[in-house]
């Protein structure tokens, strides 16, 4: 991935439960600073970035298992902003516009 359209770095807060799970996941990865966070999952793609098609396939399966319809990855951006507004323990509200856009 490259920088966003603004070509500026973006920072955002994560809930503690997400941070804890990421720490567990990172502990399972190879001790390599160049290792991909979410590498391909098949033998032929291991050690390479996950393809968009592979990621989208898994996203669509998760949407289906959740009983949702017509959800696209971009919808998560708006949903995340709404969750933060509903539960301010996720992130300080004054930081939302800096990375999430206007709501």
CSV table of C-alpha atoms in Angstrom, one decimal:
chain,number,residue,atom,x,y,z
A,1,UNK,CA,0.0,0.0,0.0
A,2,UNK,CA,1.0,3.5,-0.6
A,3,UNK,CA,0.3,6.7,1.2
A,4,UNK,CA,-3.3,8.1,1.1
A,5,UNK,CA,-4.4,10.5,-1.6
A,6,UNK,CA,-3.2,13.4,0.6
A,7,UNK,CA,0.3,11.8,0.5
A,8,UNK,CA,0.5,12.3,4.3
A,9,UNK,CA,0.9,9.7,7.0
A,10,UNK,CA,-2.2,8.8,8.9
A,11,UNK,CA,-2.4,7.8,12.5
A,12,UNK,CA,-5.4,6.4,14.3
A,13,UNK,CA,-6.3,4.9,17.7
A,14,UNK,CA,-7.2,1.3,18.1
A,15,UNK,CA,-9.3,-0.2,21.0
A,16,UNK,CA,-7.3,-2.1,23.6
A,17,UNK,CA,-8.8,-5.4,22.5
A,18,UNK,CA,-7.6,-4.9,18.9
A,19,UNK,CA,-4.1,-3.9,20.2
A,20,UNK,CA,-4.0,-7.0,22.4
A,21,UNK,CA,-5.0,-9.3,19.5
A,22,UNK,CA,-2.5,-7.7,17.1
A,23,UNK,CA,0.3,-8.2,19.7
A,24,UNK,CA,-0.6,-11.9,19.9
A,25,UNK,CA,-0.7,-12.1,16.1
A,26,UNK,CA,2.7,-10.3,15.7
A,27,UNK,CA,4.3,-12.7,18.1
A,28,UNK,CA,3.5,-15.5,15.7
A,29,UNK,CA,5.1,-13.8,12.7
A,30,UNK,CA,8.8,-14.3,11.7
A,31,UNK,CA,11.2,-12.0,13.5
A,32,UNK,CA,11.9,-10.1,10.3
A,33,UNK,CA,11.4,-6.3,10.0
A,34,UNK,CA,10.5,-6.8,6.3
A,35,UNK,CA,7.9,-9.5,7.0
A,36,UNK,CA,4.4,-8.7,5.7
A,37,UNK,CA,1.7,-8.1,8.3
A,38,UNK,CA,-0.9,-10.0,6.3
A,39,UNK,CA,1.0,-12.2,3.9
A,40,UNK,CA,-0.6,-14.6,1.4
A,41,UNK,CA,-2.0,-17.7,3.0
A,42,UNK,CA,-1.3,-20.3,0.3
A,43,UNK,CA,2.0,-22.0,-0.2
A,44,UNK,CA,2.6,-20.2,-3.5
A,45,UNK,CA,1.9,-16.8,-2.0
A,46,UNK,CA,3.6,-17.2,1.4
A,47,UNK,CA,6.1,-14.4,2.1
A,48,UNK,CA,4.4,-12.1,-0.4
A,49,UNK,CA,1.8,-9.5,0.1
A,50,UNK,CA,-1.8,-10.8,0.2
A,51,UNK,CA,-3.4,-10.1,-3.2
A,52,UNK,CA,-6.5,-7.8,-3.3
A,53,UNK,CA,-8.5,-10.7,-4.8
A,54,UNK,CA,-7.5,-13.0,-1.9
A,55,UNK,CA,-8.3,-10.4,0.7
A,56,UNK,CA,-11.6,-9.5,-1.0
A,57,UNK,CA,-12.6,-13.2,-1.1
A,58,UNK,CA,-12.0,-13.6,2.6
A,59,UNK,CA,-13.8,-10.3,3.3
A,60,UNK,CA,-16.8,-11.4,1.3
A,61,UNK,CA,-16.9,-14.7,3.1
A,62,UNK,CA,-16.8,-12.9,6.5
A,63,UNK,CA,-19.7,-10.6,5.4
A,64,UNK,CA,-21.7,-13.6,4.3
A,65,UNK,CA,-21.1,-15.5,7.6
A,66,UNK,CA,-22.1,-12.4,9.5
A,67,UNK,CA,-25.4,-12.4,7.7
A,68,UNK,CA,-24.8,-9.1,6.1
A,69,UNK,CA,-25.4,-8.1,2.5
A,70,UNK,CA,-24.1,-5.5,0.1
A,71,UNK,CA,-21.1,-4.5,2.3
A,72,UNK,CA,-18.0,-3.2,0.6
A,73,UNK,CA,-14.6,-2.5,2.3
A,74,UNK,CA,-15.1,1.2,2.1
A,75,UNK,CA,-18.2,0.9,4.3
A,76,UNK,CA,-15.9,0.1,7.2
A,77,UNK,CA,-14.5,3.6,7.2
A,78,UNK,CA,-17.9,5.2,7.9
A,79,UNK,CA,-18.8,2.4,10.3
A,80,UNK,CA,-15.6,2.9,12.3
A,81,UNK,CA,-16.3,6.7,12.6
A,82,UNK,CA,-19.8,5.9,13.9
A,83,UNK,CA,-18.5,3.5,16.4
A,84,UNK,CA,-16.0,6.0,17.7
A,85,UNK,CA,-18.7,8.7,18.0
A,86,UNK,CA,-20.9,6.2,19.9
A,87,UNK,CA,-18.2,4.9,22.2
A,88,UNK,CA,-15.6,7.6,22.9
A,89,UNK,CA,-13.4,5.1,24.8
A,90,UNK,CA,-12.2,3.9,21.3
A,91,UNK,CA,-10.5,7.1,20.4
A,92,UNK,CA,-10.7,10.8,21.3
A,93,UNK,CA,-13.3,12.3,19.1
A,94,UNK,CA,-11.2,15.4,18.3
A,95,UNK,CA,-8.8,13.0,16.4
A,96,UNK,CA,-11.4,11.5,14.1
A,97,UNK,CA,-11.5,14.2,11.4
A,98,UNK,CA,-7.8,14.0,11.0
A,99,UNK,CA,-7.9,10.5,9.7
A,100,UNK,CA,-11.5,9.6,9.1
A,101,UNK,CA,-12.9,12.5,7.1
A,102,UNK,CA,-16.0,14.5,7.8
A,103,UNK,CA,-18.9,12.6,9.3
